[in-house]
PDB file of C-alpha atoms in Angstrom:
ATOM      1  CA  UNK A   1      -0.019  -2.247 -17.661  1.00 75.00           C
ATOM      2  CA  UNK A   2       0.809  -3.587 -14.204  1.00 75.00           C
ATOM      3  CA  UNK A   3       2.419  -1.018 -11.868  1.00 73.00           C
ATOM      4  CA  UNK A   4       5.568  -3.122 -11.548  1.00 72.00           C
ATOM      5  CA  UNK A   5       6.348  -2.549 -15.224  1.00 83.00           C
ATOM      6  CA  UNK A   6       5.763   1.184 -15.478  1.00 83.00           C
ATOM      7  CA  UNK A   7       7.171   1.950 -12.022  1.00 82.00           C
ATOM      8  CA  UNK A   8      10.403   0.194 -12.950  1.00 84.00           C
ATOM      9  CA  UNK A   9      10.571   2.166 -16.226  1.00 90.00           C
ATOM     10  CA  UNK A  10       9.963   5.428 -14.366  1.00 91.00           C
ATOM     11  CA  UNK A  11      12.667   4.579 -11.815  1.00 88.00           C
ATOM     12  CA  UNK A  12      15.184   3.724 -14.528  1.00 91.00           C
ATOM     13  CA  UNK A  13      14.462   6.963 -16.406  1.00 94.00           C
ATOM     14  CA  UNK A  14      14.669   9.111 -13.254  1.00 92.00           C
ATOM     15  CA  UNK A  15      11.025  10.189 -13.545  1.00 94.00           C
ATOM     16  CA  UNK A  16       9.551   8.241 -10.613  1.00 93.00           C
ATOM     17  CA  UNK A  17       9.480  11.116  -8.113  1.00 94.00           C
ATOM     18  CA  UNK A  18       7.794  13.494 -10.550  1.00 94.00           C
ATOM     19  CA  UNK A  19       5.227  10.857 -11.506  1.00 93.00           C
ATOM     20  CA  UNK A  20       4.552   9.968  -7.850  1.00 94.00           C
ATOM     21  CA  UNK A  21       3.923  13.578  -6.870  1.00 94.00           C
ATOM     22  CA  UNK A  22       1.606  13.982  -9.859  1.00 94.00           C
ATOM     23  CA  UNK A  23      -0.298  10.812  -8.842  1.00 94.00           C
ATOM     24  CA  UNK A  24      -0.663  12.053  -5.244  1.00 94.00           C
ATOM     25  CA  UNK A  25      -1.862  15.468  -6.409  1.00 93.00           C
ATOM     26  CA  UNK A  26      -4.386  13.860  -8.775  1.00 94.00           C
ATOM     27  CA  UNK A  27      -5.606  11.512  -6.010  1.00 95.00           C
ATOM     28  CA  UNK A  28      -6.034  14.386  -3.562  1.00 94.00           C
ATOM     29  CA  UNK A  29      -7.889  16.460  -6.140  1.00 93.00           C
ATOM     30  CA  UNK A  30     -10.318  13.624  -6.918  1.00 95.00           C
ATOM     31  CA  UNK A  31     -10.810  12.605  -3.277  1.00 94.00           C
ATOM     32  CA  UNK A  32     -11.490  16.229  -2.295  1.00 92.00           C
ATOM     33  CA  UNK A  33     -14.013  16.472  -5.136  1.00 94.00           C
ATOM     34  CA  UNK A  34     -15.776  13.369  -3.814  1.00 95.00           C
ATOM     35  CA  UNK A  35     -15.648  14.709  -0.251  1.00 93.00           C
ATOM     36  CA  UNK A  36     -17.393  17.910  -1.399  1.00 93.00           C
ATOM     37  CA  UNK A  37     -20.132  15.660  -2.810  1.00 95.00           C
ATOM     38  CA  UNK A  38     -20.541  14.028   0.599  1.00 94.00           C
ATOM     39  CA  UNK A  39     -18.625  10.848  -0.226  1.00 94.00           C
ATOM     40  CA  UNK A  40     -15.673   9.780   1.875  1.00 90.00           C
ATOM     41  CA  UNK A  41     -13.429   7.720  -0.398  1.00 93.00           C
ATOM     42  CA  UNK A  42      -9.726   7.126   0.134  1.00 93.00           C
ATOM     43  CA  UNK A  43      -7.433   6.686  -2.844  1.00 95.00           C
ATOM     44  CA  UNK A  44      -4.430   4.375  -2.755  1.00 94.00           C
ATOM     45  CA  UNK A  45      -1.170   5.411  -4.402  1.00 94.00           C
ATOM     46  CA  UNK A  46       1.786   3.078  -4.901  1.00 90.00           C
ATOM     47  CA  UNK A  47       4.984   4.612  -3.532  1.00 92.00           C
ATOM     48  CA  UNK A  48       8.259   3.235  -4.861  1.00 86.00           C
ATOM     49  CA  UNK A  49      11.110   2.487  -2.508  1.00 84.00           C
ATOM     50  CA  UNK A  50      13.266   4.960  -4.405  1.00 86.00           C
ATOM     51  CA  UNK A  51      10.787   7.797  -3.849  1.00 90.00           C
ATOM     52  CA  UNK A  52      10.037   6.919  -0.239  1.00 89.00           C
ATOM     53  CA  UNK A  53      13.706   6.936   0.684  1.00 86.00           C
ATOM     54  CA  UNK A  54      14.375  10.228  -1.130  1.00 89.00           C
ATOM     55  CA  UNK A  55      15.325  12.822   1.528  1.00 87.00           C
ATOM     56  CA  UNK A  56      13.021  15.396  -0.131  1.00 93.00           C
ATOM     57  CA  UNK A  57       9.973  13.093  -0.061  1.00 93.00           C
ATOM     58  CA  UNK A  58       8.678  14.050   3.384  1.00 91.00           C
ATOM     59  CA  UNK A  59       8.921  17.760   2.662  1.00 92.00           C
ATOM     60  CA  UNK A  60       7.035  17.331  -0.614  1.00 92.00           C
ATOM     61  CA  UNK A  61       4.328  15.157   0.986  1.00 93.00           C
ATOM     62  CA  UNK A  62       3.843  17.644   3.794  1.00 90.00           C
ATOM     63  CA  UNK A  63       3.512  20.386   1.179  1.00 89.00           C
ATOM     64  CA  UNK A  64       0.992  18.354  -0.877  1.00 89.00           C
ATOM     65  CA  UNK A  65      -1.121  17.219   2.039  1.00 89.00           C
ATOM     66  CA  UNK A  66      -1.000  20.611   3.807  1.00 78.00           C
ATOM     67  CA  UNK A  67      -3.204  19.428   6.684  1.00 62.00           C
ATOM     68  CA  UNK A  68      -4.280  16.201   8.335  1.00 56.00           C
ATOM     69  CA  UNK A  69      -7.737  16.198   6.807  1.00 68.00           C
ATOM     70  CA  UNK A  70      -6.196  15.895   3.350  1.00 87.00           C
ATOM     71  CA  UNK A  71      -3.888  13.121   4.542  1.00 90.00           C
ATOM     72  CA  UNK A  72      -6.918  11.120   5.595  1.00 91.00           C
ATOM     73  CA  UNK A  73      -7.891  10.886   1.931  1.00 94.00           C
ATOM     74  CA  UNK A  74      -4.806   8.852   1.019  1.00 96.00           C
ATOM     75  CA  UNK A  75      -3.467   5.346   1.371  1.00 95.00           C
ATOM     76  CA  UNK A  76       0.181   4.833   0.508  1.00 95.00           C
ATOM     77  CA  UNK A  77       0.930   1.329  -0.707  1.00 92.00           C
ATOM     78  CA  UNK A  78       4.471   0.204  -0.039  1.00 88.00           C
ATOM     79  CA  UNK A  79       6.079  -3.133  -0.794  1.00 81.00           C
ATOM     80  CA  UNK A  80       7.788  -5.557   1.514  1.00 73.00           C
ATOM     81  CA  UNK A  81      11.069  -4.807  -0.248  1.00 70.00           C
ATOM     82  CA  UNK A  82      11.195  -1.654   1.880  1.00 69.00           C
ATOM     83  CA  UNK A  83      12.079  -3.877   4.823  1.00 64.00           C
ATOM     84  CA  UNK A  84      15.470  -4.338   3.175  1.00 63.00           C
ATOM     85  CA  UNK A  85      16.081  -0.578   3.323  1.00 65.00           C
ATOM     86  CA  UNK A  86      17.593   1.348   6.193  1.00 72.00           C
ATOM     87  CA  UNK A  87      15.105   0.320   8.864  1.00 74.00           C
ATOM     88  CA  UNK A  88      15.535   3.218  11.297  1.00 78.00           C
ATOM     89  CA  UNK A  89      15.166   5.800   8.543  1.00 81.00           C
ATOM     90  CA  UNK A  90      12.220   3.881   7.103  1.00 83.00           C
ATOM     91  CA  UNK A  91      10.493   3.725  10.487  1.00 84.00           C
ATOM     92  CA  UNK A  92      10.943   7.470  11.007  1.00 87.00           C
ATOM     93  CA  UNK A  93       9.642   8.228   7.503  1.00 89.00           C
ATOM     94  CA  UNK A  94       6.585   6.001   7.917  1.00 90.00           C
ATOM     95  CA  UNK A  95       5.845   7.507  11.345  1.00 91.00           C
ATOM     96  CA  UNK A  96       5.844  11.011   9.853  1.00 91.00           C
ATOM     97  CA  UNK A  97       3.614   9.919   6.970  1.00 93.00           C
ATOM     98  CA  UNK A  98       1.260   8.288   9.448  1.00 93.00           C
ATOM     99  CA  UNK A  99       1.186  11.481  11.531  1.00 91.00           C
ATOM    100  CA  UNK A 100      -0.219  13.296   8.481  1.00 92.00           C
ATOM    101  CA  UNK A 101      -3.242  10.982   8.599  1.00 92.00           C
ATOM    102  CA  UNK A 102      -2.125   8.901   5.617  1.00 94.00           C
ATOM    103  CA  UNK A 103      -2.930   5.198   5.908  1.00 94.00           C
ATOM    104  CA  UNK A 104      -0.030   2.840   5.166  1.00 93.00           C
ATOM    105  CA  UNK A 105      -0.603  -0.476   3.434  1.00 93.00           C
ATOM    106  CA  UNK A 106       1.848  -3.297   2.697  1.00 87.00           C
ATOM    107  CA  UNK A 107       1.182  -4.217  -0.942  1.00 85.00           C
ATOM    108  CA  UNK A 108       1.738  -7.714  -2.393  1.00 78.00           C
ATOM    109  CA  UNK A 109       2.199  -9.154   1.096  1.00 80.00           C
ATOM    110  CA  UNK A 110       3.750 -12.601   1.114  1.00 71.00           C
ATOM    111  CA  UNK A 111       5.945 -12.192  -1.947  1.00 71.00           C
ATOM    112  CA  UNK A 112       8.788 -10.140  -0.491  1.00 63.00           C
ATOM    113  CA  UNK A 113      11.104 -10.054   2.447  1.00 61.00           C
ATOM    114  CA  UNK A 114       8.969  -8.995   5.348  1.00 63.00           C
ATOM    115  CA  UNK A 115      10.234  -9.379   8.845  1.00 65.00           C
ATOM    116  CA  UNK A 116       7.435  -9.918  11.324  1.00 73.00           C
ATOM    117  CA  UNK A 117       9.455  -8.238  14.057  1.00 71.00           C
ATOM    118  CA  UNK A 118       9.729  -5.142  11.866  1.00 72.00           C
ATOM    119  CA  UNK A 119       6.145  -5.326  10.646  1.00 75.00           C
ATOM    120  CA  UNK A 120       4.733  -5.151  14.169  1.00 78.00           C
ATOM    121  CA  UNK A 121       6.728  -1.981  14.918  1.00 78.00           C
ATOM    122  CA  UNK A 122       5.727   0.007  11.836  1.00 83.00           C
ATOM    123  CA  UNK A 123       2.600   2.219  11.704  1.00 88.00           C
ATOM    124  CA  UNK A 124       0.960   0.059   9.036  1.00 89.00           C
ATOM    125  CA  UNK A 125      -2.836  -0.338   8.941  1.00 92.00           C
ATOM    126  CA  UNK A 126      -3.372  -2.883   6.173  1.00 92.00           C
ATOM    127  CA  UNK A 127      -1.894  -5.941   4.490  1.00 90.00           C
ATOM    128  CA  UNK A 128      -2.761  -6.618   0.862  1.00 91.00           C
ATOM    129  CA  UNK A 129      -2.414 -10.310   0.078  1.00 90.00           C
ATOM    130  CA  UNK A 130      -0.779 -10.787  -3.293  1.00 88.00           C
ATOM    131  CA  UNK A 131      -2.962 -12.035  -6.123  1.00 89.00           C
ATOM    132  CA  UNK A 132      -0.598 -14.990  -6.709  1.00 89.00           C
ATOM    133  CA  UNK A 133      -2.037 -16.585  -3.537  1.00 91.00           C
ATOM    134  CA  UNK A 134      -5.644 -15.536  -4.171  1.00 94.00           C
ATOM    135  CA  UNK A 135      -6.023 -16.569  -7.804  1.00 91.00           C
ATOM    136  CA  UNK A 136      -5.255 -20.238  -7.155  1.00 90.00           C
ATOM    137  CA  UNK A 137      -6.456 -20.700  -3.581  1.00 93.00           C
ATOM    138  CA  UNK A 138      -9.587 -22.649  -4.581  1.00 92.00           C
ATOM    139  CA  UNK A 139      -7.441 -25.267  -6.362  1.00 93.00           C
ATOM    140  CA  UNK A 140      -4.324 -25.193  -4.209  1.00 93.00           C
ATOM    141  CA  UNK A 141      -4.765 -26.030  -0.511  1.00 94.00           C
ATOM    142  CA  UNK A 142      -1.321 -24.585   0.314  1.00 94.00           C
ATOM    143  CA  UNK A 143      -2.358 -21.182  -1.054  1.00 93.00           C
ATOM    144  CA  UNK A 144      -5.518 -21.263   1.039  1.00 95.00           C
ATOM    145  CA  UNK A 145      -3.472 -22.056   4.148  1.00 95.00           C
ATOM    146  CA  UNK A 146      -1.178 -19.106   3.400  1.00 92.00           C
ATOM    147  CA  UNK A 147      -4.163 -16.793   2.817  1.00 94.00           C
ATOM    148  CA  UNK A 148      -5.910 -17.972   5.986  1.00 96.00           C
ATOM    149  CA  UNK A 149      -2.744 -17.590   8.064  1.00 93.00           C
ATOM    150  CA  UNK A 150      -2.095 -14.126   6.671  1.00 92.00           C
ATOM    151  CA  UNK A 151      -5.656 -13.022   7.464  1.00 95.00           C
ATOM    152  CA  UNK A 152      -5.344 -14.285  11.034  1.00 94.00           C
ATOM    153  CA  UNK A 153      -1.906 -12.703  11.463  1.00 91.00           C
ATOM    154  CA  UNK A 154      -3.166  -9.345  10.215  1.00 91.00           C
ATOM    155  CA  UNK A 155      -6.303  -9.406  12.344  1.00 94.00           C
ATOM    156  CA  UNK A 156      -4.330 -10.437  15.430  1.00 92.00           C
ATOM    157  CA  UNK A 157      -2.050  -7.433  14.829  1.00 90.00           C
ATOM    158  CA  UNK A 158      -5.098  -5.164  14.494  1.00 92.00           C
ATOM    159  CA  UNK A 159      -4.623  -4.705  10.751  1.00 92.00           C
ATOM    160  CA  UNK A 160      -7.204  -4.807   7.994  1.00 93.00           C
ATOM    161  CA  UNK A 161      -6.700  -7.160   5.054  1.00 94.00           C
ATOM    162  CA  UNK A 162      -7.351  -6.751   1.356  1.00 92.00           C
ATOM    163  CA  UNK A 163      -7.172  -9.633  -1.107  1.00 93.00           C
ATOM    164  CA  UNK A 164      -5.911  -8.713  -4.565  1.00 90.00           C
ATOM    165  CA  UNK A 165      -7.146 -10.524  -7.644  1.00 89.00           C
ATOM    166  CA  UNK A 166     -10.549 -11.795  -6.528  1.00 93.00           C
ATOM    167  CA  UNK A 167     -12.129 -12.745  -9.839  1.00 93.00           C
ATOM    168  CA  UNK A 168     -15.055 -15.021  -9.036  1.00 94.00           C
ATOM    169  CA  UNK A 169     -17.871 -15.461  -6.514  1.00 95.00           C
ATOM    170  CA  UNK A 170     -16.446 -18.724  -5.143  1.00 95.00           C
ATOM    171  CA  UNK A 171     -13.152 -17.091  -4.145  1.00 95.00           C
ATOM    172  CA  UNK A 172     -14.979 -14.058  -2.740  1.00 95.00           C
ATOM    173  CA  UNK A 173     -17.243 -16.269  -0.622  1.00 95.00           C
ATOM    174  CA  UNK A 174     -14.328 -18.305   0.728  1.00 95.00           C
ATOM    175  CA  UNK A 175     -12.372 -15.167   1.591  1.00 95.00           C
ATOM    176  CA  UNK A 176     -15.381 -13.754   3.426  1.00 93.00           C
ATOM    177  CA  UNK A 177     -15.558 -16.984   5.459  1.00 93.00           C
ATOM    178  CA  UNK A 178     -11.857 -16.745   6.323  1.00 92.00           C
TER     179      UNK A 178
END
């Protein structure tokens, strides 16, 4: 089940915060287990706009992370729709999350309402190009142009890039070239 479906159901039922905290706790537990085995693996957790903008969120995250070394085990994936939220509050929230060592990633980049002027000011480390551009880029020159431009934009801003939905060697090879 794609996250968009179950996240929306959790938001509508009022369970999204509880589920998110459970997911973060589970991710931290697993990442700490791997770290004890000598493997340094970060785990990404999708954070809904509703949860991120909850006034209690920062307190709960600080409690869950407890120290910066645990924060370094997490990546929080947020969507471009957050740019429609209260920007000043969002910027403060993301800065505090970043200060805990948590990496911030813009998920499904290119499908939402991002503002480049806002993007450059936020403590984001990664852009994830939406699969809708990746899956058809070998057949659709416009998608490849969008992917290429997004990669260059991200790299010029000092951000890493992840392509979602790479399903064949040809697409992988082309992305590596870009």
